[in-house]
Short mmCIF file of C-alpha atoms in Angstrom, two decimals:
data_model
loop_
_atom_site.label_atom_id
_atom_site.label_comp_id
_atom_site.label_asym_id
_atom_site.label_seq_id
_atom_site.Cartn_x
_atom_site.Cartn_y
_atom_site.Cartn_z
CA UNK J 170 32.10 -4.26 -43.66
CA UNK J 171 29.63 -7.17 -43.44
CA UNK J 172 25.97 -6.10 -43.72
CA UNK J 173 23.51 -7.41 -41.20
CA UNK J 174 20.62 -9.39 -42.71
CA UNK J 175 17.33 -7.49 -42.90
CA UNK J 176 15.67 -9.79 -40.33
CA UNK J 177 18.51 -9.15 -37.91
CA UNK J 178 18.19 -5.37 -38.34
CA UNK J 179 14.47 -5.56 -37.58
CA UNK J 180 15.09 -7.68 -34.50
CA UNK J 181 17.75 -5.26 -33.23
CA UNK J 182 15.49 -2.26 -33.82
CA UNK J 183 12.66 -3.90 -31.95
CA UNK J 184 14.91 -4.68 -28.97
CA UNK J 185 16.30 -1.14 -28.86
CA UNK J 186 12.78 0.30 -29.07
CA UNK J 187 11.61 -1.83 -26.17
CA UNK J 188 14.67 -0.87 -24.15
CA UNK J 189 13.98 2.82 -24.78
CA UNK J 190 10.39 2.47 -23.51
CA UNK J 191 11.56 0.69 -20.36
CA UNK J 192 14.22 3.32 -19.63
CA UNK J 193 11.76 6.15 -20.26
CA UNK J 194 9.23 4.48 -17.98
CA UNK J 195 11.79 4.01 -15.22
CA UNK J 196 12.97 7.62 -15.45
CA UNK J 197 9.45 9.03 -15.37
CA UNK J 198 8.49 7.00 -12.32
CA UNK J 199 11.52 8.24 -10.41
CA UNK J 200 11.29 11.80 -11.63
CA UNK J 201 9.67 14.01 -8.97
CA UNK J 202 7.02 16.50 -9.92
CA UNK J 203 8.22 19.92 -10.92
CA UNK J 204 8.56 22.14 -7.87
CA UNK J 205 8.67 19.34 -5.30
CA UNK J 206 11.47 18.91 -2.84
CA UNK J 207 13.49 15.80 -3.55
CA UNK J 208 15.96 13.71 -1.64
CA UNK J 209 18.90 15.25 -3.48
CA UNK J 210 21.56 17.07 -1.53
CA UNK J 211 21.85 20.02 -3.88
CA UNK J 212 20.55 22.35 -1.17
CA UNK J 213 17.94 23.88 -3.45
CA UNK J 214 14.25 23.42 -2.74
CA UNK J 215 11.45 24.88 -4.78
CA UNK J 216 7.88 25.48 -3.73
CA UNK J 217 5.81 22.32 -3.86
CA UNK J 218 2.11 21.68 -3.31
CA UNK J 219 2.53 21.28 0.45
CA UNK J 220 4.36 24.60 0.71
CA UNK J 221 1.66 26.24 -1.39
CA UNK J 222 -1.03 24.72 0.80
CA UNK J 223 0.46 25.79 4.10
CA UNK J 224 1.56 29.30 3.25
CA UNK J 225 -0.13 30.96 6.22
CA UNK J 226 1.24 31.65 9.66
CA UNK J 227 -1.21 29.51 11.65
CA UNK J 228 0.80 27.27 14.00
CA UNK J 229 -1.33 24.19 13.32
CA UNK J 230 -0.82 24.52 9.55
CA UNK J 231 2.92 24.96 9.96
CA UNK J 232 3.04 21.85 12.18
CA UNK J 233 1.02 19.84 9.63
CA UNK J 234 3.35 20.95 6.83
CA UNK J 235 6.45 19.94 8.77
CA UNK J 236 4.93 16.57 9.68
CA UNK J 237 4.02 15.64 6.11
CA UNK J 238 7.30 16.90 4.67
CA UNK J 239 9.21 15.10 7.40
CA UNK J 240 7.60 11.77 6.50
CA UNK J 241 8.49 12.29 2.86
CA UNK J 242 12.12 12.97 3.77
CA UNK J 243 12.32 9.97 6.13
CA UNK J 244 10.96 7.76 3.37
CA UNK J 245 13.49 9.05 0.84
CA UNK J 246 16.40 8.57 3.24
CA UNK J 247 15.24 5.04 4.12
CA UNK J 248 14.95 4.18 0.43
CA UNK J 249 18.48 5.40 -0.19
CA UNK J 250 19.83 3.48 2.81
CA UNK J 251 17.99 0.17 2.51
CA UNK J 252 17.32 -0.45 -1.18
CA UNK J 253 20.14 -1.54 -3.44
CA UNK J 254 18.55 -2.85 -6.61
CA UNK J 255 16.55 -0.56 -8.88
CA UNK J 256 14.03 -2.08 -11.23
CA UNK J 257 11.48 -1.03 -13.81
CA UNK J 258 7.85 -1.23 -12.80
CA UNK J 259 5.43 -2.84 -15.21
CA UNK J 260 1.77 -1.81 -15.59
CA UNK J 261 0.92 -4.95 -13.61
CA UNK J 262 2.68 -3.39 -10.60
CA UNK J 263 0.32 -0.40 -10.71
CA UNK J 264 -3.00 -2.12 -10.00
CA UNK J 265 -3.28 -0.52 -6.56
CA UNK J 266 -2.87 3.02 -7.86
CA UNK J 267 -6.28 4.62 -8.38
CA UNK J 268 -6.46 7.56 -10.78
CA UNK J 269 -8.72 10.63 -10.56
CA UNK J 270 -8.15 12.54 -13.80
CA UNK J 271 -10.64 15.24 -12.83
CA UNK J 272 -8.59 16.37 -9.84
CA UNK J 273 -5.17 15.08 -10.97
CA UNK J 274 -4.82 12.59 -8.12
CA UNK J 275 -3.21 9.17 -7.78
CA UNK J 276 -3.96 7.17 -4.63
CA UNK J 277 -2.31 3.88 -3.79
CA UNK J 278 -4.77 1.95 -1.68
CA UNK J 279 -3.58 -0.31 1.12
CA UNK J 280 -6.17 -2.72 2.57
CA UNK J 281 -6.83 -2.23 6.30
CA UNK J 282 -5.73 1.41 6.12
CA UNK J 283 -9.09 3.16 5.59
CA UNK J 284 -9.02 2.22 1.91
CA UNK J 285 -12.80 1.63 1.78
CA UNK J 286 -13.50 5.21 2.78
CA UNK J 287 -10.83 6.57 0.44
CA UNK J 288 -12.35 4.59 -2.43
CA UNK J 289 -15.75 6.03 -1.51
CA UNK J 290 -14.31 9.53 -1.57
CA UNK J 291 -12.74 8.95 -4.99
CA UNK J 292 -16.01 7.54 -6.31
CA UNK J 293 -17.67 10.82 -5.30
CA UNK J 294 -14.87 12.88 -6.86
CA UNK J 295 -14.93 11.00 -10.17
CA UNK J 296 -18.68 10.37 -10.51
CA UNK J 297 -19.80 13.69 -12.07
CA UNK J 298 -22.61 14.00 -9.54
CA UNK J 299 -23.82 10.41 -9.41
CA UNK J 300 -22.49 10.10 -5.85
CA UNK J 301 -22.45 12.96 -3.36
CA UNK J 302 -22.09 11.34 0.06
CA UNK J 303 -19.23 8.85 0.59
CA UNK J 304 -21.00 7.07 3.45
CA UNK J 305 -24.05 6.45 1.26
CA UNK J 306 -21.93 4.16 -0.94
CA UNK J 307 -22.09 0.53 0.29
CA UNK J 308 -18.69 -0.82 1.32
CA UNK J 309 -18.88 -3.74 -1.12
CA UNK J 310 -19.65 -1.35 -3.99
CA UNK J 311 -16.50 0.63 -3.24
CA UNK J 312 -14.43 -2.48 -3.99
CA UNK J 313 -16.15 -3.49 -7.23
CA UNK J 314 -13.54 -3.67 -10.02
CA UNK J 315 -14.28 -1.08 -12.69
CA UNK J 316 -15.86 1.53 -10.43
CA UNK J 317 -12.51 3.28 -10.26
CA UNK J 318 -9.73 3.35 -12.83
CA UNK J 319 -6.26 2.16 -11.91
CA UNK J 320 -2.99 3.34 -13.40
CA UNK J 321 -2.38 -0.12 -14.86
CA UNK J 322 -5.23 0.45 -17.33
CA UNK J 323 -3.44 3.25 -19.17
CA UNK J 324 -0.81 3.09 -21.90
CA UNK J 325 2.85 3.63 -20.98
CA UNK J 326 2.89 7.27 -22.23
CA UNK J 327 -0.34 7.97 -20.30
CA UNK J 328 1.15 6.38 -17.18
CA UNK J 329 4.30 8.49 -17.52
CA UNK J 330 2.29 11.69 -17.90
CA UNK J 331 0.21 11.05 -14.79
CA UNK J 332 3.17 9.98 -12.65
CA UNK J 333 4.99 13.18 -13.59
CA UNK J 334 2.17 15.65 -13.06
CA UNK J 335 -0.46 14.27 -10.63
CA UNK J 336 -0.47 14.56 -6.84
CA UNK J 337 0.34 11.09 -5.52
CA UNK J 338 -0.60 10.00 -2.01
CA UNK J 339 -0.60 6.90 0.15
CA UNK J 340 -1.86 6.02 3.63
CA UNK J 341 0.09 3.60 5.81
CA UNK J 342 -0.32 1.98 9.23
CA UNK J 343 1.82 0.38 11.93
CA UNK J 344 2.60 -2.94 10.20
CA UNK J 345 1.65 -5.37 12.97
CA UNK J 346 -1.54 -3.51 13.89
CA UNK J 347 -2.53 -3.73 10.24
CA UNK J 348 -1.64 -7.43 10.20
CA UNK J 349 -3.73 -8.19 13.31
CA UNK J 350 -6.60 -6.19 11.81
CA UNK J 351 -6.40 -8.29 8.63
CA UNK J 352 -6.38 -11.53 10.65
CA UNK J 353 -9.38 -10.46 12.75
CA UNK J 354 -11.37 -9.43 9.70
CA UNK J 355 -10.57 -12.35 7.43
CA UNK J 356 -10.30 -15.28 9.84
CA UNK J 357 -12.52 -14.52 12.84
CA UNK J 358 -15.61 -13.21 11.05
CA UNK J 359 -18.17 -15.86 10.11
CA UNK J 360 -19.17 -14.05 6.88
CA UNK J 361 -15.71 -14.33 5.30
CA UNK J 362 -16.25 -17.87 4.04
CA UNK J 363 -14.29 -17.20 0.84
CA UNK J 364 -11.13 -16.49 2.85
CA UNK J 365 -11.80 -19.46 5.11
CA UNK J 366 -12.06 -21.82 2.16
CA UNK J 367 -9.17 -20.41 0.13
CA UNK J 368 -6.64 -19.68 2.87
CA UNK J 369 -7.97 -21.15 6.10
CA UNK J 370 -8.13 -24.73 4.87
CA UNK J 371 -4.59 -24.47 3.47
CA UNK J 372 -3.22 -22.98 6.70
CA UNK J 373 -4.85 -25.67 8.85
CA UNK J 374 -3.71 -28.48 6.58
CA UNK J 375 -0.12 -27.27 6.65
CA UNK J 376 0.33 -25.99 10.19
CA UNK J 377 -2.07 -27.87 12.48
CA UNK J 378 -1.09 -31.31 13.75
CA UNK J 379 -3.90 -33.85 13.38
CA UNK J 380 -6.63 -31.43 12.24
CA UNK J 381 -10.27 -32.38 12.54
CA UNK J 382 -12.07 -33.15 9.24
CA UNK J 383 -14.50 -30.28 9.89
CA UNK J 384 -11.62 -27.80 10.24
CA UNK J 385 -10.06 -29.05 7.01
CA UNK J 386 -13.37 -28.64 5.26
CA UNK J 387 -14.41 -25.24 6.63
CA UNK J 388 -11.12 -23.50 7.47
CA UNK J 389 -12.97 -21.13 9.79
CA UNK J 390 -11.01 -21.48 13.05
CA UNK J 391 -7.47 -20.49 12.09
CA UNK J 392 -5.50 -19.28 15.11
CA UNK J 393 -3.25 -16.23 14.93
CA UNK J 394 -0.25 -18.48 15.64
CA UNK J 395 -1.12 -20.65 12.62
CA UNK J 396 -1.56 -17.51 10.51
CA UNK J 397 1.92 -16.29 11.51
CA UNK J 398 3.44 -19.68 10.71
CA UNK J 399 1.80 -19.55 7.29
CA UNK J 400 3.22 -16.07 6.60
CA UNK J 401 6.82 -16.92 7.48
CA UNK J 402 6.78 -20.32 5.76
CA UNK J 403 9.05 -19.98 2.67
CA UNK J 404 6.64 -22.15 0.69
CA UNK J 405 3.87 -19.57 0.98
CA UNK J 406 5.36 -16.92 -1.29
CA UNK J 407 6.85 -19.52 -3.61
CA UNK J 408 3.35 -20.77 -4.35
CA UNK J 409 1.68 -17.37 -4.90
CA UNK J 410 2.02 -13.71 -3.90
CA UNK J 411 0.65 -12.64 -0.55
CA UNK J 412 -2.99 -11.60 -0.50
CA UNK J 413 -3.28 -7.81 -0.61
CA UNK J 414 -4.68 -7.69 2.96
CA UNK J 415 -1.37 -8.86 4.42
CA UNK J 416 1.03 -7.96 1.63
CA UNK J 417 3.71 -5.46 2.66
CA UNK J 418 2.98 -1.84 1.75
CA UNK J 419 6.29 -1.45 -0.07
CA UNK J 420 5.32 -4.37 -2.32
CA UNK J 421 1.86 -2.96 -3.06
CA UNK J 422 2.77 0.69 -3.67
CA UNK J 423 6.53 0.73 -4.48
CA UNK J 424 7.33 3.90 -2.50
CA UNK J 425 11.02 3.78 -3.40
CA UNK J 426 10.22 3.92 -7.12
CA UNK J 427 7.18 6.21 -7.08
CA UNK J 428 7.54 9.67 -5.56
CA UNK J 429 4.53 10.02 -3.23
CA UNK J 430 3.88 13.64 -2.34
CA UNK J 431 1.83 12.85 0.76
CA UNK J 432 2.43 9.92 3.12
CA UNK J 433 -0.64 9.87 5.32
CA UNK J 434 -0.86 7.70 8.42
CA UNK J 435 -3.76 5.76 9.87
CA UNK J 436 -2.77 7.08 13.29
CA UNK J 437 -3.44 10.66 12.10
CA UNK J 438 -6.07 9.75 9.54
CA UNK J 439 -8.43 12.73 9.83
CA UNK J 440 -5.95 15.64 9.61
CA UNK J 441 -3.92 13.88 6.92
CA UNK J 442 -7.05 13.18 4.89
CA UNK J 443 -8.16 16.79 5.19
CA UNK J 444 -4.74 17.86 3.93
CA UNK J 445 -5.15 15.72 0.80
CA UNK J 446 -8.67 17.06 0.19
CA UNK J 447 -7.31 20.59 0.59
CA UNK J 448 -4.59 19.87 -1.96
CA UNK J 449 -7.23 18.47 -4.33
CA UNK J 450 -9.24 21.68 -3.98
CA UNK J 451 -12.36 19.96 -2.64
CA UNK J 452 -12.03 20.50 1.11
CA UNK J 453 -15.09 22.73 1.30
CA UNK J 454 -17.36 20.38 -0.65
CA UNK J 455 -16.39 16.98 0.72
CA UNK J 456 -15.61 15.54 4.15
CA UNK J 457 -13.58 12.41 4.72
CA UNK J 458 -15.81 9.86 6.51
CA UNK J 459 -14.94 9.27 10.15
CA UNK J 460 -15.21 5.85 11.71
CA UNK J 461 -17.05 5.28 14.96
CA UNK J 462 -15.73 1.76 15.49
CA UNK J 463 -14.84 1.04 19.11
CA UNK J 464 -13.12 -2.26 18.28
CA UNK J 465 -10.43 -0.77 16.05
CA UNK J 466 -7.17 -2.71 16.24
CA UNK J 467 -4.57 -0.76 18.22
CA UNK J 468 -1.21 -1.46 19.83
CA UNK J 469 -2.68 -2.93 23.01
CA UNK J 470 -4.83 -5.34 21.04
CA UNK J 471 -1.89 -6.33 18.83
CA UNK J 472 0.19 -6.97 21.95
CA UNK J 473 -2.45 -9.41 23.16
CA UNK J 474 -2.27 -11.38 19.92
CA UNK J 475 1.54 -11.49 19.91
CA UNK J 476 1.66 -12.61 23.53
CA UNK J 477 1.18 -16.20 22.40
CA UNK J 478 3.69 -16.05 19.53
CA UNK J 479 7.13 -17.47 20.34
CA UNK J 480 10.20 -15.20 20.06
CA UNK J 481 11.38 -17.38 17.16
CA UNK J 482 8.30 -16.61 15.07
CA UNK J 483 8.15 -13.00 16.24
CA UNK J 484 11.66 -12.47 14.91
CA UNK J 485 10.90 -14.14 11.57
CA UNK J 486 7.71 -12.11 11.17
CA UNK J 487 9.46 -8.84 12.01
CA UNK J 488 12.10 -9.64 9.41
CA UNK J 489 9.34 -10.18 6.86
CA UNK J 490 7.75 -6.76 7.53
CA UNK J 491 10.98 -4.94 8.40
CA UNK J 492 11.00 -2.69 5.34
CA UNK J 493 7.56 -1.28 6.15
CA UNK J 494 8.76 -0.43 9.67
CA UNK J 495 11.85 1.29 8.25
CA UNK J 496 10.31 3.13 5.31
CA UNK J 497 7.43 4.62 7.27
CA UNK J 498 9.32 5.29 10.51
CA UNK J 499 7.52 2.89 12.84
CA UNK J 500 9.38 1.75 15.95
CA UNK J 501 9.86 -1.91 16.82
CA UNK J 502 6.87 -2.80 19.06
CA UNK J 503 7.79 -2.95 22.73
CA UNK J 504 5.83 -6.15 23.20
CA UNK J 505 8.09 -8.14 20.87
CA UNK J 506 10.59 -10.50 22.47
CA UNK J 507 13.29 -10.46 19.81
#
């Protein structure tokens, strides 16, 4: 039998080693934590952290348990029904997953879904006493890179270990309410000049007939209609990925590849947040900050913005965000004309 040259053997070994790491990584990401209910149809369910948490007979705790478990099951069923291709995540895909080693937590942050307050909470939890009050942390400091560790910073074995054993949670929001909130914050606020210059000028140049020189220079008067046209334009994602403030949740957090134990919702933010803090064992020492904003984007406000969007663009935009509606069990908005 012909012997393979030494260089060829080394090359083959290297390839097989890399393949083994990728397969191991893929399996660990999809492997649920021990004791957690999975989407399998074996009929067996073991006690998971939510069952351990809500082991009393209080009606409100039983209702909370059923709600959180129901979301998890809906997500798993939607993933099975609507995703065909499986792929391996790279560390670069894990930049939105914040790690708290002290309390064994992984949180995937989604902009415009209370992520500033969740980052503040995690800064308190991981600071060893430096921070004690989440609301005392300036909002801009909560977003400073390096203040919190992300899963992408760890080695592959360390990533695998944390994905297998830590409590993983995510907070989501009705997709179009989140989108309108992002538009209002980034394109209608005078202080967001960086977004105006980077995105506003491009949007105006591409989607506004005969723009004024001042608008091309400042980019600070983008209309919601122009923003929607920019999002559905095929050129947009060919040029670069969506900004995280309007990127789809399933693209930021990969919920069909990572088994999230808790799917919290912006619409039930306070009780869901308390449930996570209870699971982390810090409910008595830390409160999730509540927001007193009276101008929070809701369904009625979103309806007002979409009123001036043609059915053609409404349909294209819904198609773009369809997976987030399906995965997190949000109904098609009644105000859409599609």
